[in-house]
Short mmCIF file of the N, C-alpha and C atoms (twelve columns), coordinates in Angstrom:
data_MODEL
# 
_entry.id   MODEL 
# 
loop_
_atom_site.group_PDB 
_atom_site.id 
_atom_site.type_symbol 
_atom_site.label_atom_id 
_atom_site.label_alt_id 
_atom_site.label_comp_id 
_atom_site.label_asym_id 
_atom_site.label_seq_id 
_atom_site.Cartn_x 
_atom_site.Cartn_y 
_atom_site.Cartn_z 
_atom_site.pdbx_PDB_model_num 
ATOM 1   N N  . MET A 1   0.740   -1.158 0.042  1 
ATOM 2   C CA . MET A 1   -0.055  0.050  0.048  1 
ATOM 3   C C  . MET A 1   0.943   1.282  0.006  1 
ATOM 4   N N  . LEU A 2   1.952   1.172  0.506  1 
ATOM 5   C CA . LEU A 2   2.881   2.416  0.606  1 
ATOM 6   C C  . LEU A 2   3.746   2.481  -0.543 1 
ATOM 7   N N  . GLN A 3   3.756   1.702  -1.608 1 
ATOM 8   C CA . GLN A 3   4.634   1.692  -2.589 1 
ATOM 9   C C  . GLN A 3   4.039   2.746  -3.592 1 
ATOM 10  N N  . SER A 4   4.886   3.087  -4.428 1 
ATOM 11  C CA . SER A 4   4.331   4.046  -5.609 1 
ATOM 12  C C  . SER A 4   3.405   3.292  -6.494 1 
ATOM 13  N N  . GLY A 5   2.336   4.021  -6.988 1 
ATOM 14  C CA . GLY A 5   1.388   3.511  -7.805 1 
ATOM 15  C C  . GLY A 5   0.185   2.991  -7.130 1 
ATOM 16  N N  . PHE A 6   0.238   2.864  -5.946 1 
ATOM 17  C CA . PHE A 6   -0.973  2.514  -5.099 1 
ATOM 18  C C  . PHE A 6   -1.557  3.670  -4.392 1 
ATOM 19  N N  . SER A 7   -2.880  3.703  -4.175 1 
ATOM 20  C CA . SER A 7   -3.515  4.834  -3.485 1 
ATOM 21  C C  . SER A 7   -3.128  4.706  -1.967 1 
ATOM 22  N N  . SER A 8   -3.295  5.833  -1.354 1 
ATOM 23  C CA . SER A 8   -2.965  5.872  0.089  1 
ATOM 24  C C  . SER A 8   -3.968  5.126  0.919  1 
ATOM 25  N N  . LEU A 9   -3.708  4.860  2.101  1 
ATOM 26  C CA . LEU A 9   -4.705  4.143  2.852  1 
ATOM 27  C C  . LEU A 9   -5.962  4.958  3.131  1 
ATOM 28  N N  . THR A 10  -5.811  6.257  3.352  1 
ATOM 29  C CA . THR A 10  -7.030  7.050  3.558  1 
ATOM 30  C C  . THR A 10  -7.660  7.702  2.293  1 
ATOM 31  N N  . GLY A 11  -7.012  7.499  1.282  1 
ATOM 32  C CA . GLY A 11  -7.613  7.940  -0.052 1 
ATOM 33  C C  . GLY A 11  -7.196  9.447  -0.284 1 
ATOM 34  N N  . GLY A 12  -7.006  10.220 0.839  1 
ATOM 35  C CA . GLY A 12  -6.658  11.706 0.574  1 
ATOM 36  C C  . GLY A 12  -7.878  12.435 0.180  1 
ATOM 37  N N  . GLY A 13  -9.037  11.969 0.417  1 
ATOM 38  C CA . GLY A 13  -10.238 12.734 0.038  1 
ATOM 39  C C  . GLY A 13  -10.671 13.644 1.134  1 
ATOM 40  N N  . LEU A 14  -12.038 14.125 1.012  1 
ATOM 41  C CA . LEU A 14  -12.528 15.090 1.939  1 
ATOM 42  C C  . LEU A 14  -12.727 14.470 3.282  1 
ATOM 43  N N  . LEU A 15  -13.024 13.080 3.308  1 
ATOM 44  C CA . LEU A 15  -13.231 12.410 4.575  1 
ATOM 45  C C  . LEU A 15  -11.859 12.517 5.386  1 
ATOM 46  N N  . ALA A 16  -10.719 12.100 4.743  1 
ATOM 47  C CA . ALA A 16  -9.556  12.106 5.390  1 
ATOM 48  C C  . ALA A 16  -9.102  13.496 5.919  1 
ATOM 49  N N  . VAL A 17  -9.486  14.574 5.304  1 
ATOM 50  C CA . VAL A 17  -9.243  15.989 5.706  1 
ATOM 51  C C  . VAL A 17  -10.070 16.225 7.016  1 
ATOM 52  N N  . LEU A 18  -11.346 15.885 6.875  1 
ATOM 53  C CA . LEU A 18  -12.313 16.171 7.943  1 
ATOM 54  C C  . LEU A 18  -11.908 15.376 9.222  1 
ATOM 55  N N  . VAL A 19  -11.392 14.144 9.077  1 
ATOM 56  C CA . VAL A 19  -10.979 13.265 10.225 1 
ATOM 57  C C  . VAL A 19  -9.764  13.900 10.825 1 
ATOM 58  N N  . THR A 20  -8.839  14.379 9.905  1 
ATOM 59  C CA . THR A 20  -7.540  14.994 10.478 1 
ATOM 60  C C  . THR A 20  -7.839  16.230 11.234 1 
ATOM 61  N N  . VAL A 21  -8.727  17.115 10.749 1 
ATOM 62  C CA . VAL A 21  -9.086  18.332 11.437 1 
ATOM 63  C C  . VAL A 21  -9.861  17.994 12.733 1 
ATOM 64  N N  . LEU A 22  -10.693 17.009 12.739 1 
ATOM 65  C CA . LEU A 22  -11.405 16.566 13.884 1 
ATOM 66  C C  . LEU A 22  -10.428 16.107 15.070 1 
ATOM 67  N N  . VAL A 23  -9.511  15.289 14.745 1 
ATOM 68  C CA . VAL A 23  -8.572  14.633 15.611 1 
ATOM 69  C C  . VAL A 23  -7.645  15.671 16.080 1 
ATOM 70  N N  . THR A 24  -7.111  16.656 15.247 1 
ATOM 71  C CA . THR A 24  -6.310  17.781 15.742 1 
ATOM 72  C C  . THR A 24  -7.025  18.663 16.692 1 
ATOM 73  N N  . TRP A 25  -8.175  18.963 16.353 1 
ATOM 74  C CA . TRP A 25  -9.104  19.827 17.171 1 
ATOM 75  C C  . TRP A 25  -9.314  19.105 18.525 1 
ATOM 76  N N  . LEU A 26  -9.672  17.880 18.525 1 
ATOM 77  C CA . LEU A 26  -9.784  17.124 19.758 1 
ATOM 78  C C  . LEU A 26  -8.695  17.101 20.654 1 
ATOM 79  N N  . PHE A 27  -7.329  16.853 19.981 1 
ATOM 80  C CA . PHE A 27  -6.098  16.934 20.775 1 
ATOM 81  C C  . PHE A 27  -5.844  18.263 21.330 1 
ATOM 82  N N  . TYR A 28  -6.097  19.293 20.586 1 
ATOM 83  C CA . TYR A 28  -5.706  20.664 21.093 1 
ATOM 84  C C  . TYR A 28  -6.778  21.041 22.242 1 
ATOM 85  N N  . ALA A 29  -8.059  20.553 22.022 1 
ATOM 86  C CA . ALA A 29  -9.026  20.810 23.048 1 
ATOM 87  C C  . ALA A 29  -8.703  20.064 24.411 1 
ATOM 88  N N  . LEU A 30  -8.285  18.903 24.285 1 
ATOM 89  C CA . LEU A 30  -7.941  18.129 25.435 1 
ATOM 90  C C  . LEU A 30  -6.854  18.696 26.171 1 
ATOM 91  N N  . THR A 31  -5.752  19.062 25.432 1 
ATOM 92  C CA . THR A 31  -4.467  19.640 26.101 1 
ATOM 93  C C  . THR A 31  -4.739  21.084 26.616 1 
ATOM 94  N N  . LEU A 32  -5.591  21.819 25.910 1 
ATOM 95  C CA . LEU A 32  -5.985  23.247 26.391 1 
ATOM 96  C C  . LEU A 32  -6.756  23.039 27.702 1 
ATOM 97  N N  . HIS A 33  -7.637  22.065 27.745 1 
ATOM 98  C CA . HIS A 33  -8.518  21.962 28.892 1 
ATOM 99  C C  . HIS A 33  -7.619  21.541 30.122 1 
ATOM 100 N N  . LEU A 34  -6.778  20.712 29.923 1 
ATOM 101 C CA . LEU A 34  -5.897  20.258 30.975 1 
ATOM 102 C C  . LEU A 34  -4.956  21.492 31.403 1 
ATOM 103 N N  . ALA A 35  -4.487  22.154 30.663 1 
ATOM 104 C CA . ALA A 35  -3.595  23.332 30.911 1 
ATOM 105 C C  . ALA A 35  -4.422  24.425 31.574 1 
ATOM 106 N N  . ALA A 36  -5.728  24.728 31.170 1 
ATOM 107 C CA . ALA A 36  -6.662  25.753 31.767 1 
ATOM 108 C C  . ALA A 36  -6.951  25.290 33.082 1 
ATOM 109 N N  . THR A 37  -7.227  24.008 33.359 1 
ATOM 110 C CA . THR A 37  -7.629  23.465 34.616 1 
ATOM 111 C C  . THR A 37  -6.550  23.594 35.651 1 
ATOM 112 N N  . PHE A 38  -5.259  23.286 35.058 1 
ATOM 113 C CA . PHE A 38  -3.965  23.529 35.961 1 
ATOM 114 C C  . PHE A 38  -3.939  24.961 36.287 1 
ATOM 115 N N  . PHE A 39  -4.093  25.852 35.304 1 
ATOM 116 C CA . PHE A 39  -3.719  27.270 35.537 1 
ATOM 117 C C  . PHE A 39  -4.848  28.131 36.113 1 
ATOM 118 N N  . ILE A 40  -6.049  27.896 35.663 1 
ATOM 119 C CA . ILE A 40  -7.112  28.796 36.111 1 
ATOM 120 C C  . ILE A 40  -7.912  28.094 37.263 1 
ATOM 121 N N  . GLY A 41  -8.093  26.793 37.243 1 
ATOM 122 C CA . GLY A 41  -8.966  26.028 38.206 1 
ATOM 123 C C  . GLY A 41  -10.018 25.292 37.377 1 
ATOM 124 N N  . ASP A 42  -11.184 25.264 37.934 1 
ATOM 125 C CA . ASP A 42  -12.272 24.521 37.351 1 
ATOM 126 C C  . ASP A 42  -12.968 25.292 36.259 1 
ATOM 127 N N  . VAL A 43  -12.691 24.944 35.126 1 
ATOM 128 C CA . VAL A 43  -13.304 25.688 34.007 1 
ATOM 129 C C  . VAL A 43  -14.146 24.726 33.090 1 
ATOM 130 N N  . PRO A 44  -15.214 25.291 32.360 1 
ATOM 131 C CA . PRO A 44  -15.930 24.340 31.544 1 
ATOM 132 C C  . PRO A 44  -15.130 23.795 30.254 1 
ATOM 133 N N  . SER A 45  -15.266 22.724 29.872 1 
ATOM 134 C CA . SER A 45  -14.516 22.130 28.768 1 
ATOM 135 C C  . SER A 45  -15.042 22.759 27.430 1 
ATOM 136 N N  . GLN A 46  -16.165 23.378 27.374 1 
ATOM 137 C CA . GLN A 46  -16.594 23.900 26.173 1 
ATOM 138 C C  . GLN A 46  -15.789 25.160 25.705 1 
ATOM 139 N N  . LEU A 47  -15.135 25.776 26.753 1 
ATOM 140 C CA . LEU A 47  -14.248 26.924 26.279 1 
ATOM 141 C C  . LEU A 47  -12.999 26.414 25.592 1 
ATOM 142 N N  . ALA A 48  -12.502 25.213 26.062 1 
ATOM 143 C CA . ALA A 48  -11.307 24.654 25.436 1 
ATOM 144 C C  . ALA A 48  -11.755 24.268 24.067 1 
ATOM 145 N N  . ALA A 49  -12.899 23.660 23.891 1 
ATOM 146 C CA . ALA A 49  -13.298 23.261 22.554 1 
ATOM 147 C C  . ALA A 49  -13.493 24.386 21.615 1 
ATOM 148 N N  . LYS A 50  -13.986 25.491 22.163 1 
ATOM 149 C CA . LYS A 50  -14.146 26.693 21.264 1 
ATOM 150 C C  . LYS A 50  -12.807 27.357 20.941 1 
ATOM 151 N N  . ALA A 51  -11.886 27.398 21.835 1 
ATOM 152 C CA . ALA A 51  -10.587 28.012 21.538 1 
ATOM 153 C C  . ALA A 51  -9.642  27.017 20.738 1 
ATOM 154 N N  . ALA A 52  -9.761  25.842 20.803 1 
ATOM 155 C CA . ALA A 52  -8.820  24.885 20.124 1 
ATOM 156 C C  . ALA A 52  -8.984  24.868 18.709 1 
ATOM 157 N N  . LEU A 53  -10.159 25.256 18.225 1 
ATOM 158 C CA . LEU A 53  -10.390 25.071 16.680 1 
ATOM 159 C C  . LEU A 53  -9.473  25.999 15.936 1 
ATOM 160 N N  . ALA A 54  -9.136  27.243 16.428 1 
ATOM 161 C CA . ALA A 54  -8.231  28.175 15.602 1 
ATOM 162 C C  . ALA A 54  -6.853  27.667 15.496 1 
ATOM 163 N N  . PRO A 55  -6.144  27.252 16.669 1 
ATOM 164 C CA . PRO A 55  -4.773  26.718 16.369 1 
ATOM 165 C C  . PRO A 55  -4.692  25.433 15.613 1 
ATOM 166 N N  . ALA A 56  -5.820  24.574 15.735 1 
ATOM 167 C CA . ALA A 56  -5.789  23.372 14.903 1 
ATOM 168 C C  . ALA A 56  -5.894  23.534 13.303 1 
ATOM 169 N N  . ILE A 57  -6.778  24.554 13.047 1 
ATOM 170 C CA . ILE A 57  -6.897  24.964 11.571 1 
ATOM 171 C C  . ILE A 57  -5.710  25.647 11.028 1 
ATOM 172 N N  . VAL A 58  -5.089  26.525 11.897 1 
ATOM 173 C CA . VAL A 58  -3.953  27.262 11.458 1 
ATOM 174 C C  . VAL A 58  -2.699  26.318 11.315 1 
ATOM 175 N N  . SER A 59  -2.543  25.457 12.255 1 
ATOM 176 C CA . SER A 59  -1.321  24.466 12.126 1 
ATOM 177 C C  . SER A 59  -1.469  23.633 10.997 1 
ATOM 178 N N  . LEU A 60  -2.674  23.149 10.757 1 
ATOM 179 C CA . LEU A 60  -2.859  22.184 9.514  1 
ATOM 180 C C  . LEU A 60  -2.728  22.846 8.217  1 
ATOM 181 N N  . ILE A 61  -3.189  24.097 8.188  1 
ATOM 182 C CA . ILE A 61  -3.162  24.790 6.887  1 
ATOM 183 C C  . ILE A 61  -1.653  25.231 6.654  1 
ATOM 184 N N  . LEU A 62  -0.986  25.647 7.642  1 
ATOM 185 C CA . LEU A 62  0.357   26.121 7.457  1 
ATOM 186 C C  . LEU A 62  1.350   24.925 7.177  1 
ATOM 187 N N  . GLN A 63  1.027   23.748 7.782  1 
ATOM 188 C CA . GLN A 63  1.885   22.666 7.523  1 
ATOM 189 C C  . GLN A 63  1.617   22.116 6.114  1 
ATOM 190 N N  . ARG A 64  0.356   22.100 5.618  1 
ATOM 191 C CA . ARG A 64  0.119   21.641 4.331  1 
ATOM 192 C C  . ARG A 64  0.644   22.545 3.215  1 
ATOM 193 N N  . TRP A 65  0.357   23.773 3.303  1 
ATOM 194 C CA . TRP A 65  0.701   24.770 2.269  1 
ATOM 195 C C  . TRP A 65  1.893   25.630 2.586  1 
ATOM 196 N N  . GLY A 66  2.371   25.602 3.752  1 
ATOM 197 C CA . GLY A 66  3.490   26.463 4.118  1 
ATOM 198 C C  . GLY A 66  4.803   25.664 3.977  1 
ATOM 199 N N  . VAL A 67  4.879   24.528 4.682  1 
ATOM 200 C CA . VAL A 67  6.082   23.838 4.873  1 
ATOM 201 C C  . VAL A 67  6.287   22.990 3.591  1 
ATOM 202 N N  . GLU A 68  5.290   22.260 3.298  1 
ATOM 203 C CA . GLU A 68  5.355   21.275 2.242  1 
ATOM 204 C C  . GLU A 68  5.495   21.941 0.896  1 
ATOM 205 N N  . SER A 69  5.074   23.189 0.670  1 
ATOM 206 C CA . SER A 69  5.207   23.824 -0.577 1 
ATOM 207 C C  . SER A 69  6.560   24.282 -1.040 1 
ATOM 208 N N  . GLY A 70  7.491   24.295 0.072  1 
ATOM 209 C CA . GLY A 70  8.799   24.659 -0.203 1 
ATOM 210 C C  . GLY A 70  9.061   26.192 -0.318 1 
ATOM 211 N N  . VAL A 71  8.075   26.975 0.174  1 
ATOM 212 C CA . VAL A 71  8.314   28.407 0.073  1 
ATOM 213 C C  . VAL A 71  9.525   28.775 0.912  1 
ATOM 214 N N  . VAL A 72  9.613   28.234 2.125  1 
ATOM 215 C CA . VAL A 72  10.788  28.445 3.048  1 
ATOM 216 C C  . VAL A 72  11.298  27.036 3.309  1 
ATOM 217 N N  . SER A 73  12.490  27.173 3.917  1 
ATOM 218 C CA . SER A 73  13.208  25.869 4.250  1 
ATOM 219 C C  . SER A 73  12.381  25.101 5.314  1 
ATOM 220 N N  . ALA A 74  12.501  23.871 5.431  1 
ATOM 221 C CA . ALA A 74  11.806  23.014 6.423  1 
ATOM 222 C C  . ALA A 74  11.993  23.534 7.890  1 
ATOM 223 N N  . ASP A 75  13.280  23.843 8.289  1 
ATOM 224 C CA . ASP A 75  13.555  24.322 9.526  1 
ATOM 225 C C  . ASP A 75  12.904  25.695 9.792  1 
ATOM 226 N N  . LEU A 76  13.108  26.467 8.953  1 
ATOM 227 C CA . LEU A 76  12.263  27.873 9.102  1 
ATOM 228 C C  . LEU A 76  10.881  27.690 9.114  1 
ATOM 229 N N  . GLY A 77  10.341  26.786 8.123  1 
ATOM 230 C CA . GLY A 77  8.933   26.597 8.106  1 
ATOM 231 C C  . GLY A 77  8.300   26.069 9.340  1 
ATOM 232 N N  . VAL A 78  9.000   25.223 10.132 1 
ATOM 233 C CA . VAL A 78  8.561   24.724 11.377 1 
ATOM 234 C C  . VAL A 78  8.455   25.752 12.378 1 
ATOM 235 N N  . ALA A 79  9.447   26.603 12.402 1 
ATOM 236 C CA . ALA A 79  9.448   27.690 13.379 1 
ATOM 237 C C  . ALA A 79  8.173   28.725 13.059 1 
ATOM 238 N N  . VAL A 80  8.018   28.922 11.815 1 
ATOM 239 C CA . VAL A 80  6.990   29.855 11.343 1 
ATOM 240 C C  . VAL A 80  5.552   29.225 11.719 1 
ATOM 241 N N  . VAL A 81  5.443   27.958 11.427 1 
ATOM 242 C CA . VAL A 81  4.181   27.177 11.710 1 
ATOM 243 C C  . VAL A 81  3.901   27.290 13.317 1 
ATOM 244 N N  . LEU A 82  4.989   27.137 14.074 1 
ATOM 245 C CA . LEU A 82  4.833   27.072 15.474 1 
ATOM 246 C C  . LEU A 82  4.561   28.381 16.135 1 
ATOM 247 N N  . LEU A 83  5.135   29.391 15.575 1 
ATOM 248 C CA . LEU A 83  4.978   30.789 15.951 1 
ATOM 249 C C  . LEU A 83  3.470   31.305 15.628 1 
ATOM 250 N N  . LEU A 84  3.160   31.064 14.420 1 
ATOM 251 C CA . LEU A 84  1.737   31.419 14.063 1 
ATOM 252 C C  . LEU A 84  0.685   30.666 14.779 1 
ATOM 253 N N  . THR A 85  0.981   29.435 15.026 1 
ATOM 254 C CA . THR A 85  -0.033  28.567 15.722 1 
ATOM 255 C C  . THR A 85  -0.205  29.089 17.178 1 
ATOM 256 N N  . LEU A 86  1.038   29.485 17.770 1 
ATOM 257 C CA . LEU A 86  0.893   29.940 19.149 1 
ATOM 258 C C  . LEU A 86  0.189   31.247 19.208 1 
ATOM 259 N N  . ILE A 87  0.332   32.190 18.222 1 
ATOM 260 C CA . ILE A 87  -0.342  33.399 18.066 1 
ATOM 261 C C  . ILE A 87  -1.825  33.177 18.001 1 
ATOM 262 N N  . ALA A 88  -2.257  32.247 17.177 1 
ATOM 263 C CA . ALA A 88  -3.675  31.893 17.030 1 
ATOM 264 C C  . ALA A 88  -4.186  31.313 18.271 1 
ATOM 265 N N  . ASP A 89  -3.494  30.566 18.973 1 
ATOM 266 C CA . ASP A 89  -3.816  29.934 20.123 1 
ATOM 267 C C  . ASP A 89  -4.036  31.050 21.225 1 
ATOM 268 N N  . GLY A 90  -3.147  31.957 21.279 1 
ATOM 269 C CA . GLY A 90  -3.199  33.117 22.180 1 
ATOM 270 C C  . GLY A 90  -4.439  33.904 22.033 1 
ATOM 271 N N  . ILE A 91  -4.710  34.250 20.778 1 
ATOM 272 C CA . ILE A 91  -5.940  35.069 20.428 1 
ATOM 273 C C  . ILE A 91  -7.254  34.320 20.765 1 
ATOM 274 N N  . ALA A 92  -7.286  33.026 20.429 1 
ATOM 275 C CA . ALA A 92  -8.414  32.180 20.800 1 
ATOM 276 C C  . ALA A 92  -8.585  32.042 22.214 1 
ATOM 277 N N  . ILE A 93  -7.545  31.807 22.975 1 
ATOM 278 C CA . ILE A 93  -7.633  31.647 24.476 1 
ATOM 279 C C  . ILE A 93  -8.093  32.956 25.052 1 
ATOM 280 N N  . SER A 94  -7.575  34.076 24.699 1 
ATOM 281 C CA . SER A 94  -7.911  35.312 25.075 1 
ATOM 282 C C  . SER A 94  -9.371  35.704 24.970 1 
ATOM 283 N N  . LEU A 95  -9.855  35.352 23.776 1 
ATOM 284 C CA . LEU A 95  -11.296 35.649 23.431 1 
ATOM 285 C C  . LEU A 95  -12.239 34.691 24.245 1 
ATOM 286 N N  . SER A 96  -11.792 33.403 24.252 1 
ATOM 287 C CA . SER A 96  -12.670 32.458 24.797 1 
ATOM 288 C C  . SER A 96  -12.794 32.410 26.357 1 
ATOM 289 N N  . TYR A 97  -11.672 32.550 26.913 1 
ATOM 290 C CA . TYR A 97  -11.572 32.601 28.416 1 
ATOM 291 C C  . TYR A 97  -11.659 34.028 28.896 1 
ATOM 292 N N  . ARG A 98  -11.654 34.998 28.094 1 
ATOM 293 C CA . ARG A 98  -11.767 36.475 28.566 1 
ATOM 294 C C  . ARG A 98  -10.624 36.776 29.484 1 
ATOM 295 N N  . LEU A 99  -9.356  36.508 28.999 1 
ATOM 296 C CA . LEU A 99  -8.205  36.789 29.730 1 
ATOM 297 C C  . LEU A 99  -7.483  37.939 29.244 1 
ATOM 298 N N  . SER A 100 -6.650  38.596 30.064 1 
ATOM 299 C CA . SER A 100 -5.780  39.686 29.575 1 
ATOM 300 C C  . SER A 100 -4.687  39.023 28.829 1 
ATOM 301 N N  . THR A 101 -3.813  39.843 28.304 1 
ATOM 302 C CA . THR A 101 -2.568  39.308 27.651 1 
ATOM 303 C C  . THR A 101 -1.635  38.804 28.613 1 
ATOM 304 N N  . ARG A 102 -1.610  39.454 29.706 1 
ATOM 305 C CA . ARG A 102 -0.683  38.930 30.825 1 
ATOM 306 C C  . ARG A 102 -1.049  37.618 31.395 1 
ATOM 307 N N  . SER A 103 -2.365  37.297 31.422 1 
ATOM 308 C CA . SER A 103 -2.805  35.888 31.960 1 
ATOM 309 C C  . SER A 103 -2.810  34.935 30.652 1 
ATOM 310 N N  . THR A 104 -2.855  35.379 29.479 1 
ATOM 311 C CA . THR A 104 -3.015  34.532 28.362 1 
ATOM 312 C C  . THR A 104 -1.713  33.872 28.127 1 
ATOM 313 N N  . ALA A 105 -0.659  34.665 28.180 1 
ATOM 314 C CA . ALA A 105 0.724   34.183 27.851 1 
ATOM 315 C C  . ALA A 105 1.158   32.967 28.546 1 
ATOM 316 N N  . PRO A 106 1.042   32.877 29.938 1 
ATOM 317 C CA . PRO A 106 1.385   31.638 30.508 1 
ATOM 318 C C  . PRO A 106 0.472   30.407 30.224 1 
ATOM 319 N N  . LEU A 107 -0.778  30.737 29.959 1 
ATOM 320 C CA . LEU A 107 -1.676  29.697 29.532 1 
ATOM 321 C C  . LEU A 107 -1.320  29.084 28.162 1 
ATOM 322 N N  . VAL A 108 -0.860  29.941 27.345 1 
ATOM 323 C CA . VAL A 108 -0.379  29.411 26.024 1 
ATOM 324 C C  . VAL A 108 0.890   28.564 26.141 1 
ATOM 325 N N  . ALA A 109 1.778   29.102 27.027 1 
ATOM 326 C CA . ALA A 109 2.978   28.390 27.264 1 
ATOM 327 C C  . ALA A 109 2.626   26.938 27.840 1 
ATOM 328 N N  . LEU A 110 1.680   26.991 28.908 1 
ATOM 329 C CA . LEU A 110 1.348   25.662 29.451 1 
ATOM 330 C C  . LEU A 110 0.697   24.835 28.434 1 
ATOM 331 N N  . HIS A 111 -0.250  25.391 27.555 1 
ATOM 332 C CA . HIS A 111 -0.832  24.503 26.535 1 
ATOM 333 C C  . HIS A 111 0.204   23.908 25.665 1 
ATOM 334 N N  . LEU A 112 1.222   24.746 25.221 1 
ATOM 335 C CA . LEU A 112 2.335   24.191 24.397 1 
ATOM 336 C C  . LEU A 112 3.010   23.067 25.167 1 
ATOM 337 N N  . ALA A 113 3.246   23.164 26.368 1 
ATOM 338 C CA . ALA A 113 3.968   22.169 27.147 1 
ATOM 339 C C  . ALA A 113 3.121   20.926 27.306 1 
ATOM 340 N N  . PHE A 114 1.840   21.016 27.640 1 
ATOM 341 C CA . PHE A 114 1.039   19.923 27.630 1 
ATOM 342 C C  . PHE A 114 0.875   19.176 26.375 1 
ATOM 343 N N  . ALA A 115 0.742   20.027 25.231 1 
ATOM 344 C CA . ALA A 115 0.630   19.344 23.869 1 
ATOM 345 C C  . ALA A 115 1.910   18.706 23.616 1 
ATOM 346 N N  . ALA A 116 3.002   19.273 23.878 1 
ATOM 347 C CA . ALA A 116 4.375   18.606 23.534 1 
ATOM 348 C C  . ALA A 116 4.498   17.370 24.302 1 
ATOM 349 N N  . VAL A 117 4.268   17.332 25.600 1 
ATOM 350 C CA . VAL A 117 4.471   16.149 26.360 1 
ATOM 351 C C  . VAL A 117 3.428   15.021 26.010 1 
ATOM 352 N N  . LEU A 118 2.206   15.393 25.787 1 
ATOM 353 C CA . LEU A 118 1.226   14.475 25.351 1 
ATOM 354 C C  . LEU A 118 1.576   13.940 24.002 1 
ATOM 355 N N  . GLY A 119 1.905   14.792 23.085 1 
ATOM 356 C CA . GLY A 119 2.248   14.330 21.651 1 
ATOM 357 C C  . GLY A 119 3.428   13.514 21.687 1 
ATOM 358 N N  . PHE A 120 4.468   13.781 22.425 1 
ATOM 359 C CA . PHE A 120 5.599   13.023 22.592 1 
ATOM 360 C C  . PHE A 120 5.307   11.548 23.082 1 
ATOM 361 N N  . ALA A 121 4.569   11.496 24.053 1 
ATOM 362 C CA . ALA A 121 4.090   10.351 24.755 1 
ATOM 363 C C  . ALA A 121 3.247   9.455  23.703 1 
ATOM 364 N N  . LEU A 122 2.317   10.028 23.093 1 
ATOM 365 C CA . LEU A 122 1.611   9.310  22.109 1 
ATOM 366 C C  . LEU A 122 2.343   8.835  20.857 1 
ATOM 367 N N  . ASN A 123 3.349   9.641  20.496 1 
ATOM 368 C CA . ASN A 123 4.225   9.165  19.420 1 
ATOM 369 C C  . ASN A 123 4.996   8.017  19.858 1 
ATOM 370 N N  . ASN A 124 5.533   7.951  21.072 1 
ATOM 371 C CA . ASN A 124 6.241   6.766  21.498 1 
ATOM 372 C C  . ASN A 124 5.385   5.578  21.701 1 
ATOM 373 N N  . ILE A 125 4.036   5.754  21.967 1 
ATOM 374 C CA . ILE A 125 3.252   4.595  22.166 1 
ATOM 375 C C  . ILE A 125 2.799   4.036  20.757 1 
ATOM 376 N N  . PHE A 126 2.282   4.978  19.902 1 
ATOM 377 C CA . PHE A 126 1.740   4.427  18.678 1 
ATOM 378 C C  . PHE A 126 2.748   4.567  17.467 1 
ATOM 379 N N  . MET A 127 3.866   5.138  17.735 1 
ATOM 380 C CA . MET A 127 4.994   5.224  16.546 1 
ATOM 381 C C  . MET A 127 4.374   5.832  15.318 1 
ATOM 382 N N  . PHE A 128 3.967   7.105  15.453 1 
ATOM 383 C CA . PHE A 128 3.284   7.870  14.383 1 
ATOM 384 C C  . PHE A 128 4.468   8.201  13.337 1 
ATOM 385 N N  . PHE A 129 5.542   8.512  13.776 1 
ATOM 386 C CA . PHE A 129 6.603   9.009  12.862 1 
ATOM 387 C C  . PHE A 129 7.876   8.091  12.893 1 
# 
């Protein structure tokens, strides 16, 4: 299936794109809710679900058409994707949780830390890469 001449496992169609967006959104919502609960206290999970959509879409769009298109080098592309995803995350968190910039920045950093640790752990368990 992975050899040239064969179609991919997912087919690369609309369903694959929708499932990828959904899984990424769920991952960001889970890690944001964990970070917000740790930082703010007891918060509704709906706020995390609302705020997680923006960084999920930004990161997927920039990975697909920013890094893979070859406009910038791969190393610089990863930095640009990370920076713009963090900015989108900060704006979405600030609007959803109604926090000031001073309170949003540590929550964005915690969200990055939770997502990195959970992503690293899931990668080691399921061998994604």
